[in-house]
XYZ file of C-alpha atoms in Angstrom:
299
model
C 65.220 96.829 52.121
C 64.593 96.016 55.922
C 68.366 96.371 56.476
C 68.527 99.684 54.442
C 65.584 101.018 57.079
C 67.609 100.093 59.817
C 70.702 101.413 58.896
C 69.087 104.548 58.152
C 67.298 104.639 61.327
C 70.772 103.936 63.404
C 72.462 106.788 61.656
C 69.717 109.509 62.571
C 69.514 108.203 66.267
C 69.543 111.400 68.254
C 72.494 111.637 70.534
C 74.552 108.653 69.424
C 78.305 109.464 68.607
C 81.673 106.989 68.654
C 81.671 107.179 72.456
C 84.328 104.976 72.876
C 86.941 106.872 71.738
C 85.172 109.605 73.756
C 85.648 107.318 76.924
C 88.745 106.052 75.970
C 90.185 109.770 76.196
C 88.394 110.890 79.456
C 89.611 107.843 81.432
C 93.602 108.610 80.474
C 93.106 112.167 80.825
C 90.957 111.184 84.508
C 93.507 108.399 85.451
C 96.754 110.526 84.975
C 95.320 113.446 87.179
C 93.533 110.898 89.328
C 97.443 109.211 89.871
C 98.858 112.738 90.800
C 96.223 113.150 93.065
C 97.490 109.898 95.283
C 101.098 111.761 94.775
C 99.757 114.776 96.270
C 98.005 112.456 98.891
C 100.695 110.656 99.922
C 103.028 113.921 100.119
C 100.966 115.737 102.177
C 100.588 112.354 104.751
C 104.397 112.054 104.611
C 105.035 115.914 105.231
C 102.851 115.115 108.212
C 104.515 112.022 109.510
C 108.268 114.306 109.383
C 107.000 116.730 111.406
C 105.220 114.435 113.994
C 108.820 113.153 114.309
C 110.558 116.542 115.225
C 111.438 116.240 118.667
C 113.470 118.066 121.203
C 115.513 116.729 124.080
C 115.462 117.935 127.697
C 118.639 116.738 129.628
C 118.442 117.038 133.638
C 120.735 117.438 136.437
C 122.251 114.387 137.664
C 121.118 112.823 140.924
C 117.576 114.237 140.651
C 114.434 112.489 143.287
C 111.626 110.388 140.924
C 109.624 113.051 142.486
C 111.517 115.932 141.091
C 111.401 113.924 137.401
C 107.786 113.230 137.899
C 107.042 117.663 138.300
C 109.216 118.481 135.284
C 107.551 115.475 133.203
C 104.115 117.153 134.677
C 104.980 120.871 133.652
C 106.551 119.491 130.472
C 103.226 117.746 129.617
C 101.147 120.814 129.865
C 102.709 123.050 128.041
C 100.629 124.198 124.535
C 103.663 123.348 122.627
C 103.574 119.132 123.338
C 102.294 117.270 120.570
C 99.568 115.574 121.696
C 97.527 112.283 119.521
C 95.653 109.663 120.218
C 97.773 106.285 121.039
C 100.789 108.566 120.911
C 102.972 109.144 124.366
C 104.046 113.177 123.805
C 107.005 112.787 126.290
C 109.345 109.931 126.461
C 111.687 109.216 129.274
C 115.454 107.910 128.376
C 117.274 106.689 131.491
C 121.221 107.407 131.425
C 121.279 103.716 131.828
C 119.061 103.413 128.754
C 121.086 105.672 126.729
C 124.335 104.352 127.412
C 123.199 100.482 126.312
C 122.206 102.304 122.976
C 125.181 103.840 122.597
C 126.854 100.602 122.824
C 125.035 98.815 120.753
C 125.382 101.777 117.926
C 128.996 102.318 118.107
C 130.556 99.269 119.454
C 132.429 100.672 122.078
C 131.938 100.577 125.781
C 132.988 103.955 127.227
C 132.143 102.965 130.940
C 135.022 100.800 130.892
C 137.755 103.271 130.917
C 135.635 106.214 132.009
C 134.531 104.165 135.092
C 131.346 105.528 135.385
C 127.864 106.867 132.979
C 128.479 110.537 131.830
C 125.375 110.690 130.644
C 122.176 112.248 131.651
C 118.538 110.995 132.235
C 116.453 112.681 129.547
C 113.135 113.442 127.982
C 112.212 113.306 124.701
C 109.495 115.396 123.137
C 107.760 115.948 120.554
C 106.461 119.380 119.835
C 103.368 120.489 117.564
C 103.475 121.513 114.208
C 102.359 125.131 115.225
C 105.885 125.768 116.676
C 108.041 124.237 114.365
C 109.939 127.564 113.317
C 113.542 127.893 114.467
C 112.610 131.290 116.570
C 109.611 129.662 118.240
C 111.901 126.116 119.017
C 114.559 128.620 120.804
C 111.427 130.033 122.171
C 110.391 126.731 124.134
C 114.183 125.758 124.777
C 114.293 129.103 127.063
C 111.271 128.208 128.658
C 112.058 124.702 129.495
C 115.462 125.768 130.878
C 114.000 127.944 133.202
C 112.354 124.611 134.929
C 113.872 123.776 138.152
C 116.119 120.606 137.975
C 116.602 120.953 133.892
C 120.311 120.870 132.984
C 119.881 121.619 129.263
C 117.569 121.396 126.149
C 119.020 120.292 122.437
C 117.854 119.893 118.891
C 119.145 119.714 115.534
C 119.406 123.660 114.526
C 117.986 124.779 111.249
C 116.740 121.483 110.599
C 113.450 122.560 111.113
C 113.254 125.712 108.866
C 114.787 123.921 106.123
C 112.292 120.834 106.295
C 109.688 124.101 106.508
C 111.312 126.002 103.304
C 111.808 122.467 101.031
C 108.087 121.312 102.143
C 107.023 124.968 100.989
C 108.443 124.406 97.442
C 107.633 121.200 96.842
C 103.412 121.992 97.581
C 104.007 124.760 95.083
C 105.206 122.884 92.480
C 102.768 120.178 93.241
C 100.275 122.400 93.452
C 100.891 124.270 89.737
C 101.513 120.760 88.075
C 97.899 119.797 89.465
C 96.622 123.122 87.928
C 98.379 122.444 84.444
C 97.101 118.890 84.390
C 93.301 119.448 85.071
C 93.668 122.223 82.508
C 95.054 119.623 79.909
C 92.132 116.996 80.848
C 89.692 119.773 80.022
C 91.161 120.324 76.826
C 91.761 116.592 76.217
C 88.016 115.452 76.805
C 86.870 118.806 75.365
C 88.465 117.871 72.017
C 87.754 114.708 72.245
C 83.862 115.750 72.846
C 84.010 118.505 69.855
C 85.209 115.287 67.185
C 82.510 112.904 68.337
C 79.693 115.689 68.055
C 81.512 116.528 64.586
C 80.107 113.247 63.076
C 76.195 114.401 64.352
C 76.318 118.057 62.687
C 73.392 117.894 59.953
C 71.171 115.380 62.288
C 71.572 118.160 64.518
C 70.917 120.596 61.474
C 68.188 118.794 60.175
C 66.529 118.731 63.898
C 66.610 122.101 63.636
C 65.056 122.785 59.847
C 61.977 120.490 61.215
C 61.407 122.988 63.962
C 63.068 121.261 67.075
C 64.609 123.191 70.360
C 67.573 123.755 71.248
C 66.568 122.070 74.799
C 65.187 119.302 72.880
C 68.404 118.957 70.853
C 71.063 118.682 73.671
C 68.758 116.685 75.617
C 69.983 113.520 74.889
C 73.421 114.655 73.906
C 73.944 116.351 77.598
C 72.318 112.738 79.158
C 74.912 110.719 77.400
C 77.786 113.200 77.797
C 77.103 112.642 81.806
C 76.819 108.813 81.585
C 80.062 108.703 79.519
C 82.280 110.799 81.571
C 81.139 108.712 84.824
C 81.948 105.447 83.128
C 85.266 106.849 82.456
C 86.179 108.013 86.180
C 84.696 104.923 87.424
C 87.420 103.375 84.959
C 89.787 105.091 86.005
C 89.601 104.814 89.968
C 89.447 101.101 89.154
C 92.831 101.490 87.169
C 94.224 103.368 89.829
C 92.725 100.761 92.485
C 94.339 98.338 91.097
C 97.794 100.331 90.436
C 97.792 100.855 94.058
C 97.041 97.240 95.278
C 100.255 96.495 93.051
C 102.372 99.072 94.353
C 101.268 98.350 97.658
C 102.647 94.927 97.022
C 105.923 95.391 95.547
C 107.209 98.594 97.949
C 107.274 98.225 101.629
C 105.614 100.647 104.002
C 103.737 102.034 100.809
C 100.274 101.592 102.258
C 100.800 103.523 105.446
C 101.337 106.999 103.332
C 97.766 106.504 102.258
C 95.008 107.489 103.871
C 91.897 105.697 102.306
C 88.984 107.598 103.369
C 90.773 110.597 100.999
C 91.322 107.803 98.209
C 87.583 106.531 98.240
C 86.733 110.737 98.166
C 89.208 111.018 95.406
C 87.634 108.339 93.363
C 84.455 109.955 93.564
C 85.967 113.810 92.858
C 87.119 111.216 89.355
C 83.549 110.955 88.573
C 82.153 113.687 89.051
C 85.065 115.428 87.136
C 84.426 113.034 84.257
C 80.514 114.239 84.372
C 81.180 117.395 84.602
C 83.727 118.289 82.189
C 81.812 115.739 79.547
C 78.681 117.840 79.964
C 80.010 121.344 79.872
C 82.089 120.273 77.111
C 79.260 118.799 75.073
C 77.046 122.100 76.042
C 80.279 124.102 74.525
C 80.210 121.926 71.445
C 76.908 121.876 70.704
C 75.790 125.356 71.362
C 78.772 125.794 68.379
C 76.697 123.798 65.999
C 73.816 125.184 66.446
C 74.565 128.673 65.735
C 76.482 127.518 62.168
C 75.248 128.495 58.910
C 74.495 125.280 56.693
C 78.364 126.784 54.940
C 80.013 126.121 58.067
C 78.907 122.579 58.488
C 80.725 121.628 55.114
């Protein structure tokens, strides 16, 4: 008889529902749009690190003073266009000398011996902000730095830049709608998954009513739960993704420095909070639905 009581009493616990499949559902749905997140991450860094790398070379006239070298370096370093960072030289300077031992030791052929002397020119190398990374603004700067006294000629790869521009361009966009057809799915996913669970609880929540209980009092405990259980299951699933990423890290080289972890750690938290908040608004969806059914439409 004791056993019967307690059964009884466990099924007409207010607010208690199969979670686990509940959980189960939200941390897949949280984890898949959680990994696409560290995509998106990582693009975005790597976008970043190509154009950092877009540089532009200055050639100058041969048999210039250090002094002359040190006032186009000086004019060159000024400009608005020079990509300036922290721990990063903007302007590097490439000796003729310097640039014929590379050549060497790229093609295997030594062109000073039947030349009899270095063709080439001493040259800086710059790097120019993403700001003025168009084609029309690059021919732009070339004009200007060719106007500089003691500057022989200015080079860089043409078009490059507007197609890394156009490719980077459709790749965010397609990024960007796959992130907006995902979250749409995990709302849908945990949504459904919410609406089943709170299927199981229809008459207790019935019979809460016919004794003269509140709505408010109703979803009370339902709404408390539905927050606890969606941040349980975007705490488990930044831990899956931690861990994914500690493994990937290990097995693919140069992997770690395309993430930036301060936006990883605020990712993992954007996981909770998503979890809460799409469990609680689901479960207010859900059970404002079962409390406006007739005692018909609960069979």
């Amino acid at each position: 008889m004791a056993k019967e009581i307690k059964k009884h009493k466990r099924k007409k616990k207010l607010g208690s529902y199969h979670y686990v499949s509940v959980i189960f559902s939200a941390t897949l749905a949280l984890f898949v749009i959680g990994l696409f997140g560290i995509v998106i991450l990582q693009a975005n860094k790597l976008t970043s690190i190509i154009k950092q790398n877009i540089e532009v070379q200055v050639y100058l006239n041969k048999d210039l003073s250090n002094s002359q070298k040190n006032r186009i370096q000086s004019t060159l370093t000024s400009s608005d266009f020079i990509l300036n960072e922290e721990g990063e030289e903007p302007i590097k300077f490439i000796s003729k000398e310097e640039a014929a031992t590379q050549f060497i030791e790229e093609t295997g052929e030594d062109f000073t011996e039947f030349l009899g002397e270095n063709p080439l020119r001493d040259a800086y190398v710059i790097r120019i902000a993403p700001t003025y990374q168009t084609n029309t603004k690059l021919d732009s700067i070339g004009n200007v730095i060719e106007d500089i006294s003691g500057v022989y000629e200015v080079t860089y790869v043409q078009n490059l830049v507007d197609s890394i521009n156009s490719n980077l361009t459709k790749l965010s966009l397609i990024l960007v709608g796959i992130a907006a057809l995902l979250t749409i799915i995990v709302i849908l996913l945990i949504n459904n998954s919410i609406k089943l669970a709170l299927f199981s609880q229809r008459f207790l929540i019935r019979s809460m009513q016919l004794v003269g209980a509140k709505s408010g009092f109703i979803k009370k405990p339902f709404l408390s739960r539905s927050l606890l259980h969606g941040a349980i299951a975007g705490l488990i699933a930044s831990g899956l993704l931690f861990g994914l990423k500690q493994f990937a890290n290990q097995k693919v080289e140069g992997l770690d420095q395309l993430q930036q972890q301060e936006l990883i750690l605020a990712l993992y938290g954007v996981l909770i909070l998503l979890g809460a908040l799409i469990s609680y608004f689901s479960t207010i969806k859900a059970m404002n639905k079962y409390l406006k059914m007739s005692l018909d439409e609960l069979y």
